[in-house]
Coordinates of C-alpha atoms in Angstrom, one line a residue:
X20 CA -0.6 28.8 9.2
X21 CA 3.2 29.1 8.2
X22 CA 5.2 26.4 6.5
X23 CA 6.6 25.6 9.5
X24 CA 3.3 24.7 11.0
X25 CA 2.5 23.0 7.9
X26 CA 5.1 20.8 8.2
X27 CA 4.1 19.0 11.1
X28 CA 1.1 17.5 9.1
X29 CA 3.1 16.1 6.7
X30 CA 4.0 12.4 6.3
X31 CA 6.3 10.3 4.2
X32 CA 5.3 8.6 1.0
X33 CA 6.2 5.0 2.9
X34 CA 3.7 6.1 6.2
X35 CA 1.2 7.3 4.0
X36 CA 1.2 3.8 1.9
X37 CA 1.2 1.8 5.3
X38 CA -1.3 3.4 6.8
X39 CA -3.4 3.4 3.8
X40 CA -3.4 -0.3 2.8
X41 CA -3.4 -1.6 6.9
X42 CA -6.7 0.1 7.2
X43 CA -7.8 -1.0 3.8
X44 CA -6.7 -4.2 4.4
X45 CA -8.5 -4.0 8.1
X46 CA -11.5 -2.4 6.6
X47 CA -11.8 -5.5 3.9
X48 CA -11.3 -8.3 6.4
X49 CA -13.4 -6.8 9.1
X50 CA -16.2 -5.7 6.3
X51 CA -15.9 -9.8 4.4
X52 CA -16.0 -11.6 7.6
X53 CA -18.9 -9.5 9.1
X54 CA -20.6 -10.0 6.0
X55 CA -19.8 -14.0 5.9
X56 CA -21.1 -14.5 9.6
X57 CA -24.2 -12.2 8.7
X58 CA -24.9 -14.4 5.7
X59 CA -24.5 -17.9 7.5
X60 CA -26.5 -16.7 10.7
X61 CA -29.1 -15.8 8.0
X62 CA -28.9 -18.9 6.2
X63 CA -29.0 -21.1 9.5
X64 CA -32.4 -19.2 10.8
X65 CA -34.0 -19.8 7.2
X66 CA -32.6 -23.4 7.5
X67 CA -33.9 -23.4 11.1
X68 CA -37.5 -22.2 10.5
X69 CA -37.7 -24.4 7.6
X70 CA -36.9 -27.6 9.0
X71 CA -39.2 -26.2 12.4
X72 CA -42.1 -25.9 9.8
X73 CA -41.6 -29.0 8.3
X74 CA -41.8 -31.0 11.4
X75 CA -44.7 -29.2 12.6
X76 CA -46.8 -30.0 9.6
X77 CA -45.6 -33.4 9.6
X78 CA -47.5 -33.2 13.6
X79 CA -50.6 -31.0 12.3
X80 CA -51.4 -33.8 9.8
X81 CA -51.5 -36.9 12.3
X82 CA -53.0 -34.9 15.0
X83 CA -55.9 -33.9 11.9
X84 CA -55.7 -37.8 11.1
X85 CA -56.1 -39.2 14.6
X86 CA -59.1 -36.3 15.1
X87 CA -57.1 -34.9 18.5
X88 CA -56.9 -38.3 19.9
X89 CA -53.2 -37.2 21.2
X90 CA -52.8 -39.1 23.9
X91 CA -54.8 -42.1 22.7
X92 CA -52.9 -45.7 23.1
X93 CA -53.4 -46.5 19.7
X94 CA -50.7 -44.3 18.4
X95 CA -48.0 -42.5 19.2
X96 CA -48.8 -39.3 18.3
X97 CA -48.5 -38.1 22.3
X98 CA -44.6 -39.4 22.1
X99 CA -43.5 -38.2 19.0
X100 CA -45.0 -34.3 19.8
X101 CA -42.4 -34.7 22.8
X102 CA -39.7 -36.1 20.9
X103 CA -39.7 -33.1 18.4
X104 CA -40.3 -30.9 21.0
X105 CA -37.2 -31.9 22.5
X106 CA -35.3 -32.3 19.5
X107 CA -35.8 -28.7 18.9
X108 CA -35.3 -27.9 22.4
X109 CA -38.4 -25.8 22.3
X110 CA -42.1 -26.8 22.6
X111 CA -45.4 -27.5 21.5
X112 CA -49.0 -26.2 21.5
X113 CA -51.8 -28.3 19.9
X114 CA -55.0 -26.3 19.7
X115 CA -58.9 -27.2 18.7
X116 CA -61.0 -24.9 17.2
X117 CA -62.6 -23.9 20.5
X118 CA -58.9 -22.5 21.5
X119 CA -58.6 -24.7 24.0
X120 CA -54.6 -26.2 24.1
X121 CA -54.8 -30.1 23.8
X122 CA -51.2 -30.4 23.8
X123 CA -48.4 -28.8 25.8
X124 CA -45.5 -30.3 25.7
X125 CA -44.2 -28.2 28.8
X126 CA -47.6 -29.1 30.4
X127 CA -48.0 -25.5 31.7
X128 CA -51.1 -24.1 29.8
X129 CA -52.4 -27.9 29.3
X130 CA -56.4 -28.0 28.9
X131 CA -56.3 -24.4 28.9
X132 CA -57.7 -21.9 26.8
X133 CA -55.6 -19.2 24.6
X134 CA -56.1 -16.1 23.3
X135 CA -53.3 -14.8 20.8
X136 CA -53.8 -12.4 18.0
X137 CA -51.1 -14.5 15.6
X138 CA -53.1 -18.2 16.8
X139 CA -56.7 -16.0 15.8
X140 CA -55.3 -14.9 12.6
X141 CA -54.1 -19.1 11.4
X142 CA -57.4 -20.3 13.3
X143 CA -59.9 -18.1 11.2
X144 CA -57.5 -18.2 7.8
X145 CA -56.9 -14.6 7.5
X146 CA -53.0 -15.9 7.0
X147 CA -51.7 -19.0 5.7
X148 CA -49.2 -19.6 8.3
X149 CA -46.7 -17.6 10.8
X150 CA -43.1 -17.9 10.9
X151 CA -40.8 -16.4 12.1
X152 CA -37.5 -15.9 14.7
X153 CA -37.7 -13.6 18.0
X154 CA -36.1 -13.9 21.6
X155 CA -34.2 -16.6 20.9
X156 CA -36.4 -19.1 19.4
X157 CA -37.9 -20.2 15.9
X158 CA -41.7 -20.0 16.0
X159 CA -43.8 -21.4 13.5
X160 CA -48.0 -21.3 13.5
X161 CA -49.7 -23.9 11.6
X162 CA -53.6 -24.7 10.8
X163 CA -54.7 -27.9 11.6
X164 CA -57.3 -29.0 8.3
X165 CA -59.4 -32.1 8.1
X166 CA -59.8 -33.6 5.1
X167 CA -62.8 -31.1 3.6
X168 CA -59.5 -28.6 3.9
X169 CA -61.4 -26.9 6.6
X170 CA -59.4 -25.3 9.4
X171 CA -59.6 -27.4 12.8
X172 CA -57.5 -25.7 15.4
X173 CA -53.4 -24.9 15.1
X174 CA -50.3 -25.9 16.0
X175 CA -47.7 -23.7 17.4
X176 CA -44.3 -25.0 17.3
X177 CA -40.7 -23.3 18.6
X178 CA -37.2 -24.5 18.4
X179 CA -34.0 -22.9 20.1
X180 CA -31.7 -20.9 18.4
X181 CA -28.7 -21.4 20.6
X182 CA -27.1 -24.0 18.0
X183 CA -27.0 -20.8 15.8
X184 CA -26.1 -18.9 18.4
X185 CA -23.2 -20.8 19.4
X186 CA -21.7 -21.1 15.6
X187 CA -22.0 -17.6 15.0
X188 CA -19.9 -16.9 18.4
X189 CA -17.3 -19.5 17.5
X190 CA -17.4 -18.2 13.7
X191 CA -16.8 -14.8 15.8
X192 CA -14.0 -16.2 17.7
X193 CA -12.5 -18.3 14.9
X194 CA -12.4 -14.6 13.0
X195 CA -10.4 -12.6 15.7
X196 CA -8.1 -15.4 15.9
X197 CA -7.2 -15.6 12.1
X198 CA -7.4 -11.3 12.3
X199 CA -5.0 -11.7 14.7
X200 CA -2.7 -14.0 12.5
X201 CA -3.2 -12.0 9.3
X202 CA -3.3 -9.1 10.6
X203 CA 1.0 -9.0 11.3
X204 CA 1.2 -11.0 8.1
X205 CA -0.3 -8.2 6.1
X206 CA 1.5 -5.9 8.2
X207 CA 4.8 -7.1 7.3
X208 CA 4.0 -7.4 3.9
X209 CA 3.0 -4.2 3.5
X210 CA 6.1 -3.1 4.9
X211 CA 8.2 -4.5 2.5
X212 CA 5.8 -3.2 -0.6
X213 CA 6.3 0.3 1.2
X214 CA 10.0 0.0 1.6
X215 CA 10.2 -1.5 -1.9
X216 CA 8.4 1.5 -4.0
X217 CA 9.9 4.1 -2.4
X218 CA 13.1 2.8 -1.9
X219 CA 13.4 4.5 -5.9
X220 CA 12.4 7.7 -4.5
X221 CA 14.8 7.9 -1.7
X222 CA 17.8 6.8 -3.7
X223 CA 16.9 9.8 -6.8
X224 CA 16.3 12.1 -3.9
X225 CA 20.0 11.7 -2.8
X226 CA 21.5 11.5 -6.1
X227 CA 19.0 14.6 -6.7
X228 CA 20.4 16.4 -3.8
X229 CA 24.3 15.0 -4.8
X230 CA 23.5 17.2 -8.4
X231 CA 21.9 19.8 -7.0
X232 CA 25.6 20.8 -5.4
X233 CA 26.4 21.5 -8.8
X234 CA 27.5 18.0 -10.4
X235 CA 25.3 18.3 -13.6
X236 CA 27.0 15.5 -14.7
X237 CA 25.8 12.9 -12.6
X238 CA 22.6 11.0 -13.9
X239 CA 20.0 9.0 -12.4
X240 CA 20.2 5.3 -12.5
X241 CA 17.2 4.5 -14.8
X242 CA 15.4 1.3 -12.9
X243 CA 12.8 0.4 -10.5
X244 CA 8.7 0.7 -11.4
X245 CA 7.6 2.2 -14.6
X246 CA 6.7 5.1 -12.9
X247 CA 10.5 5.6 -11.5
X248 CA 11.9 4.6 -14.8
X249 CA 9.8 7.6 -16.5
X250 CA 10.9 10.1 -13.8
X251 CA 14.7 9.2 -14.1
X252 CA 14.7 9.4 -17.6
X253 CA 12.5 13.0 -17.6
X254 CA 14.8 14.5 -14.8
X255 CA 17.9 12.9 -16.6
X256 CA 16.6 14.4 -19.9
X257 CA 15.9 17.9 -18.2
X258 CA 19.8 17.7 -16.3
X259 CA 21.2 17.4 -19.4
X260 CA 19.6 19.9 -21.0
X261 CA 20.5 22.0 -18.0
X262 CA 24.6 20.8 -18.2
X263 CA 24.2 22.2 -22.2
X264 CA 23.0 25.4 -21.2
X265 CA 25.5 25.3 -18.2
X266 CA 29.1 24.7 -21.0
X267 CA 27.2 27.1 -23.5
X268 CA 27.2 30.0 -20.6
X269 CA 30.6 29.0 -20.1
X270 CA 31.9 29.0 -23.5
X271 CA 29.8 32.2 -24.4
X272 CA 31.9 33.9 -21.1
X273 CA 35.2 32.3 -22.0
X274 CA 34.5 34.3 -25.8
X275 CA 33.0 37.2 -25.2
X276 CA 36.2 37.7 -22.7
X277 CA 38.5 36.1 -25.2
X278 CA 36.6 38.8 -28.2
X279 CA 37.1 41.8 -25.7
X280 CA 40.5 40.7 -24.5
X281 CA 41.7 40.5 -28.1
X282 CA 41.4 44.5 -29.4
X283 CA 42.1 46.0 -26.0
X284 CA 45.4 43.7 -26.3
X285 CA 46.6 45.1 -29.6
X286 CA 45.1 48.7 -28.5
X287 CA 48.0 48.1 -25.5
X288 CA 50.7 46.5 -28.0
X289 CA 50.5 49.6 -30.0
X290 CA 50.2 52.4 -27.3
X291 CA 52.9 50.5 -26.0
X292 CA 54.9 50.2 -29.0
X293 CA 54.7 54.7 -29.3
X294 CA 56.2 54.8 -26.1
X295 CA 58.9 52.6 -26.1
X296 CA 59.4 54.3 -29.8
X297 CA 60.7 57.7 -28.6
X298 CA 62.1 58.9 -32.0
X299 CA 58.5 58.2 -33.5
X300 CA 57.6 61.2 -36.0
X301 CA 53.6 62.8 -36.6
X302 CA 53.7 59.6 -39.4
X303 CA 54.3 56.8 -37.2
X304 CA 52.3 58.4 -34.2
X305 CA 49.0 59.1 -37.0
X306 CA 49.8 55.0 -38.2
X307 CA 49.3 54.1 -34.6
X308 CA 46.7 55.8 -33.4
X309 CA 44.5 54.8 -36.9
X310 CA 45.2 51.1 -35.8
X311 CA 44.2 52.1 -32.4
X312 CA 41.2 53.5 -33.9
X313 CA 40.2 50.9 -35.7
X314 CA 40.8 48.3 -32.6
X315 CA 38.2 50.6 -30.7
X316 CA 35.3 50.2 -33.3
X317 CA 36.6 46.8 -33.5
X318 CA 35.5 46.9 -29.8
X319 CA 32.5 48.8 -30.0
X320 CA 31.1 46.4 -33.1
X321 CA 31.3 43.9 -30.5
X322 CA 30.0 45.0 -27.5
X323 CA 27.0 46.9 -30.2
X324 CA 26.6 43.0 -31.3
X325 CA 26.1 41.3 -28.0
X326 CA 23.5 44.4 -27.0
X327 CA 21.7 43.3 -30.1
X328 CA 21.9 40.1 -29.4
X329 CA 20.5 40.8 -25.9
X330 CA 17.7 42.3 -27.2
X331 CA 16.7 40.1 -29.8
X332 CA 17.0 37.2 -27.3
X333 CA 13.1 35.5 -27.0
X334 CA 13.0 35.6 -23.4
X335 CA 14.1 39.3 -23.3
X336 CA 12.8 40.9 -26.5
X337 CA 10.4 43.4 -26.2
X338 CA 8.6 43.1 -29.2
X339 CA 7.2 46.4 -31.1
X340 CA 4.7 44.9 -33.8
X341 CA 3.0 46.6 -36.2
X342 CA 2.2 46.5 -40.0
X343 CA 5.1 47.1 -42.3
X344 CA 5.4 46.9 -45.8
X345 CA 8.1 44.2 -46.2
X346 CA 8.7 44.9 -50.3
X347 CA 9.6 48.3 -48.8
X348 CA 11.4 47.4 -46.1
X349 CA 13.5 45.0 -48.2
X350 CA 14.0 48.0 -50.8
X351 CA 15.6 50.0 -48.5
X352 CA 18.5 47.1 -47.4
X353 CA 19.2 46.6 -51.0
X354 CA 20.0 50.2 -51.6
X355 CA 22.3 50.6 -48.9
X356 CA 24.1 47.0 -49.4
X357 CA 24.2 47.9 -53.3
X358 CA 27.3 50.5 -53.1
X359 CA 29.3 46.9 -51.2
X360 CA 28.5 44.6 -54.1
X361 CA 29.4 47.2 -56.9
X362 CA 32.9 47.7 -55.4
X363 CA 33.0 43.8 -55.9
X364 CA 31.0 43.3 -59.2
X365 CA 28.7 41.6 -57.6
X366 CA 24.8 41.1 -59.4
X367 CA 21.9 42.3 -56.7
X368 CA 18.3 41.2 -57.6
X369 CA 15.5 41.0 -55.8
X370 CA 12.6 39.1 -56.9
X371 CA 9.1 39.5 -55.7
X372 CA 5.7 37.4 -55.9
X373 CA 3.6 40.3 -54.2
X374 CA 2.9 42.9 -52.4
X375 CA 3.1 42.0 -49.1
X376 CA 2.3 43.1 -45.5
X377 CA 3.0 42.0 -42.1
X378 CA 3.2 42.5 -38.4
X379 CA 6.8 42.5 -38.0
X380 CA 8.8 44.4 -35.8
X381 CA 10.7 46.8 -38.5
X382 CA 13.8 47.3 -36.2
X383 CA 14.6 43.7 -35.3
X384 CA 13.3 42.3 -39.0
X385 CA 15.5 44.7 -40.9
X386 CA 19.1 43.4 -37.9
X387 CA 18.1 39.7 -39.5
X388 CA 17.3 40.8 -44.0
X389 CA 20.6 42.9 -43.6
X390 CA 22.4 40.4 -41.8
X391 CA 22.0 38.0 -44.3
X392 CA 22.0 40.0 -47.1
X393 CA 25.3 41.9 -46.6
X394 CA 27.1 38.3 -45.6
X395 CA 26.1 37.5 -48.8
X396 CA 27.8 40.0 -50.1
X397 CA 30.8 39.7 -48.1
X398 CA 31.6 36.1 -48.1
X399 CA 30.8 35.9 -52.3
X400 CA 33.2 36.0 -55.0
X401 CA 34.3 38.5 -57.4
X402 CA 31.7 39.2 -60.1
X403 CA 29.4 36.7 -57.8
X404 CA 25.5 36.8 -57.8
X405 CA 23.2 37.7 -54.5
X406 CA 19.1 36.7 -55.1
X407 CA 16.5 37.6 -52.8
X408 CA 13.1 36.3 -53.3
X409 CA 10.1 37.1 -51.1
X410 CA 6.7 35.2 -51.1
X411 CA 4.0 34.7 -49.2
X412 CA 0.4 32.7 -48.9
X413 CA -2.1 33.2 -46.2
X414 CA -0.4 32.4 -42.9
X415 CA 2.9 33.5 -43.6
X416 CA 5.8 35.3 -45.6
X417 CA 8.9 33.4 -46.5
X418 CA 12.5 35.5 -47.5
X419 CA 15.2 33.7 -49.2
X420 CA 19.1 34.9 -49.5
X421 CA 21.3 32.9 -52.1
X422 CA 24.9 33.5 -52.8
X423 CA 27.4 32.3 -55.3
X424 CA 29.5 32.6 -52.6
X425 CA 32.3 30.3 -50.7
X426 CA 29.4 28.3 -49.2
X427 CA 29.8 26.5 -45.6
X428 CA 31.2 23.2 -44.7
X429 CA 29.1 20.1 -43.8
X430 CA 30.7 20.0 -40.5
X431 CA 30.1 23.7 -39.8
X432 CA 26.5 24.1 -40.5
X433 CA 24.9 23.5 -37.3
X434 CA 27.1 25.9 -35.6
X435 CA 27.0 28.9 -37.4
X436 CA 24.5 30.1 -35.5
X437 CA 26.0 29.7 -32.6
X438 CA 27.5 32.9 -30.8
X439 CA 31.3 33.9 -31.8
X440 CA 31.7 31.1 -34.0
X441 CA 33.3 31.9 -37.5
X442 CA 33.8 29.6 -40.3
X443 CA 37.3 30.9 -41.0
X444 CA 38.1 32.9 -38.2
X445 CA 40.6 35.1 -40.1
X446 CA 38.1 35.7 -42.6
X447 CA 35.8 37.1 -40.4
X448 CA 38.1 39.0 -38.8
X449 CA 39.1 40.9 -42.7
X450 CA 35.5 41.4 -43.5
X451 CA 35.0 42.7 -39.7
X452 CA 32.8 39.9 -38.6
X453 CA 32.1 39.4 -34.6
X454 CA 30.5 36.1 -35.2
X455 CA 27.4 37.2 -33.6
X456 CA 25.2 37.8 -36.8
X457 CA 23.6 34.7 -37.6
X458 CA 22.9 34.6 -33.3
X459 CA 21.4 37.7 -33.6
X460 CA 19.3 36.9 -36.7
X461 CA 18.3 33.3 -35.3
X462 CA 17.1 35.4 -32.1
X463 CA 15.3 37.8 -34.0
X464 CA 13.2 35.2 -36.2
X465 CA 12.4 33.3 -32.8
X466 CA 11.3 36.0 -30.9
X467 CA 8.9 36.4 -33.8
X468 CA 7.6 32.9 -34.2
X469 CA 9.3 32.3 -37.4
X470 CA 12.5 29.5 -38.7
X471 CA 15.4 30.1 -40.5
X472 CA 17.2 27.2 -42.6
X473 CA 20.4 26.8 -44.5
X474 CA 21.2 25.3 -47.3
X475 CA 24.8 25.1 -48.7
X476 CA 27.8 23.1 -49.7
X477 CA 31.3 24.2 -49.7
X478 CA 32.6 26.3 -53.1
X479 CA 28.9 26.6 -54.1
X480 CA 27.0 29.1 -52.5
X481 CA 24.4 29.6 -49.6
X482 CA 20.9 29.8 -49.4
X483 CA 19.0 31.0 -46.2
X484 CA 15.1 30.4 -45.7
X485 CA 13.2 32.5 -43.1
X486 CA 9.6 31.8 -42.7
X487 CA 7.6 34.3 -40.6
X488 CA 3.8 34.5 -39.9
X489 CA 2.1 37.3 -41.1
X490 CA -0.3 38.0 -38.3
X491 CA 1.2 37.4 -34.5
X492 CA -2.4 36.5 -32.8
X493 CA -2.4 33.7 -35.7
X494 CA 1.4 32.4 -35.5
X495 CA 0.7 28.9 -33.4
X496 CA -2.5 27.9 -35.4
X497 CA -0.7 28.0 -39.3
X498 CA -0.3 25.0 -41.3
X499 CA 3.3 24.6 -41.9
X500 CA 4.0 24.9 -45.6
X501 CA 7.3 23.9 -47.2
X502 CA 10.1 26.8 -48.5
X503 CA 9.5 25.8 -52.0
X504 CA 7.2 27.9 -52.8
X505 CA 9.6 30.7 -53.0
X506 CA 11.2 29.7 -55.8
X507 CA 7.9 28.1 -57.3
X508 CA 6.0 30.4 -60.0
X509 CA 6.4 33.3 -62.4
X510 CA 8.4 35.7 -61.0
X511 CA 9.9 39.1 -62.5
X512 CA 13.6 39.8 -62.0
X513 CA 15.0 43.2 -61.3
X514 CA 18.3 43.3 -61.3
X515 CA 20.4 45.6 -59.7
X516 CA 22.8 47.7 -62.0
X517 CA 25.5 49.2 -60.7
X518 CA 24.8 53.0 -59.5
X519 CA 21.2 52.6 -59.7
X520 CA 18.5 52.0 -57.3
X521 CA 16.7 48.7 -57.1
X522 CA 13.1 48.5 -56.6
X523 CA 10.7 44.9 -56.1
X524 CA 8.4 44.6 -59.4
X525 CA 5.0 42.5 -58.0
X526 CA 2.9 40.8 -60.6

């Protein structure tokens, strides 16, 4: 079945709640008033065959005290068998011992003799007494003792149910007509309910269908049930979030065009420049074409930069773990940063708790150590310091850069990793920074599990914190354990001397 077909089985939210509660609401009425009218009609036969069998012993005892003398003129035991006989319209057997009826208040079986399994079973005691309802009529069977408790005859004694009969058709009718009076009541009110909780869902669904034409920043107005409030405020929360990402794309195009735009525009100002020039000598034409030169690896730097960062990205990194030697690894970045901090005087240590190894991937790990080590390098002072420490315990491995350096701004620190932006732009631009370093580096450490922080203040240095997990299949069950426990401990210091080779000591 396709979606179209599928679509014909669907209803709305508002059918689905009316329908729902009318035949809940039906089924309770119907299921409560069947079960009130089967209660009273139960309760009125009890009451019925109670008051039947209380009349009729009341009549078994004077007919026992008068010794069967029913229609004697001494008492008026004759008249008041017929009175309660018609007060129940029903009737009334008396019967001896012998079986034979002495009293028949409907004068068809009188002086006759029955035979009845239920009189047979009161007459010879094998039960105590019958009672019971069936065809219409309450009948009760009664012995008939003397005074030596000794079982004389029986009296049989009915009484019509129609009283009962009638209430539980006027209870009957009495319940239709109320049904029908509640009925478009609850109908109505359940209508309103309806209209009322989904009249939430309608009004998100057009604002919801008004965003998704592209106005992110529109928001749902956060009211209605609890349940409404919560979904305004998640779908509010997640179009944000969505607007972010939406003017981050944008601002990333608007520089990576502005980035590009800017060397092929001075690569054109300067071919432009030799050809308006037309006296230019080899000298001026070499000067030119060096600037040119250095405006095209400018370029490539860039456009090498944003592969890197592509790469590195979480979502799009493919990942190539394996063991590595990280003391090692770390060795090899300080020997080819060291020639940069000798031209500037600058002291290179590394310091190192332990040996230790990891499942890293080498390529991407050695983008992020480099990174940070060689902008420590670049954005120090003169005769300025550069430490690196590594440590590790038994989830993860924790690198820390620290400079003596210009340090970073309050108001810049959350946004140096962002992509293309530069502290001091024409800084950046001398050292032959892109801006996409600390991007890279941040994408790097995700895609491995890990966190990088930064600690700094402005004219005193930087210090950056990665924290990496050793093992991949561990990285989301570690404990998280705090970055001071690089610089925590007895640690030996090798310091870098300038034209040498510097190597990690592990105690």
């Amino acid at each position: 079945m396709d979606e179209n077909q599928n679509r014909k089985f669907h209803i709305s939210m508002r059918t689905f709640i009316m329908v729902t509660v009318l035949a809940v609401a039906f089924l309770a009425i119907a299921g409560i008033s069947i079960g009130v009218m089967i209660f009273v009609n139960k309760s009125s036969e009890e009451t019925l065959l109670a008051q039947t069998e209380q009349q009729a012993g009341k009549l078994a005892d004077q007919v026992a005290l008068h010794h069967f003398r029913i229609q004697s003129s001494e008492n008026t035991l004759d008249a008041n068998i017929n009175e309660s006989a018609f007060l129940a319209g029903g009737r009334i057997l008396i019967i001896d011992q012998n079986y034979r009826i002495q009293k028949d208040t409907f004068s068809f079986q009188q002086d006759a003799y029955i035979i009845s399994e239920d009189v047979m079973s009161v007459m010879s005691g094998e039960v105590d007494k019958i009672s019971r309802i069936r065809n219409k009529y309450a009948k009760v069977i009664l012995p008939i003792k003397d005074e030596g408790d000794s079982i004389i005859g029986v009296i049989v004694a009915t009484a019509s149910t129609n009283a009962i009969d009638q209430t539980y058709h006027s209870m009957l009718k009495s319940t239709i007509q109320l049904g029908l009076i509640i009925v478009p009541l609850v109908f109505i009110a359940v209508l309103i309910v309806s209209w009322l909780t989904v009249r939430g869902l309608r009004e998100m669904n057009r604002k919801i269908a008004y965003i998704s034409e592209g106005n992110l920043e529109a928001q749902l107005p956060v009211k209605g049930f609890r349940e409404t409030r919560y979904l305004a405020r998640n779908y509010n929360s997640v179009i944000s979030k969505l607007a972010d990402i939406d003017t981050t794309r944008q601002e990333f195009v608007s520089d990576v065009s502005h980035e590009l735009k800017t060397p092929i525009t001075s690569m054109k100002v300067l071919a432009e420049s030799l050809l308006q020039n037309e006296n230019a000598d080899t000298a001026a034409y070499r000067e030119f074409m060096t600037d040119i030169v250095d405006e095209i690896d400018r370029e490539t730097k860039i456009i090498n930069d944003l592969l890197a960062l592509v790469k590195t990205d979480k979502q799009n990194a493919v990942m190539n773990f394996a063991e590595v030697n990280i003391n090692e690894l770390i060795d090899v970045i300080m020997r080819r940063v060291a020639p940069i901090a000798k031209a500037r005087n600058i002291e290179l240590t590394y310091e190192s708790y332990r040996e230790v190894k990891a499942e890293v991937d080498e390529v991407k790990l050695s983008l992020v150590i480099s990174n940070l080590v060689e902008n420590a390098v670049k954005y120090n002072v003169d005769n300025g310091w550069v430490r690196i420490t590594l440590n590790a315990d038994h989830s993860f491995f924790y690198i820390k850069v620290a400079d003596s350096g210009v340090g970073i701004p309050e108001d810049a620190k959350d946004k140096v990793f962002e992509r293309f932006y530069r502290v001091g732009k024409d800084r950046s631009r001398d050292t032959g920074g892109t801006g996409l370093g600390l991007a890279i580096a941040r994408a790097a450490i995700n895609a491995h599990g890990g966190t990088i922080k930064l600690y700094s203040e402005s004219g005193k240095g930087t210090t950056f914190t990665v924290r990496l997990p050793l093992f991949q299949d561990h990285s989301n069950e570690q404990e998280t354990v705090t970055d001071e426990i690089i610089s925590s401990g007895k640690v030996e210091a090798v310091k870098v001397s300038e034209g040498s080779e510097s190597g990690a000591k592990n105690n």
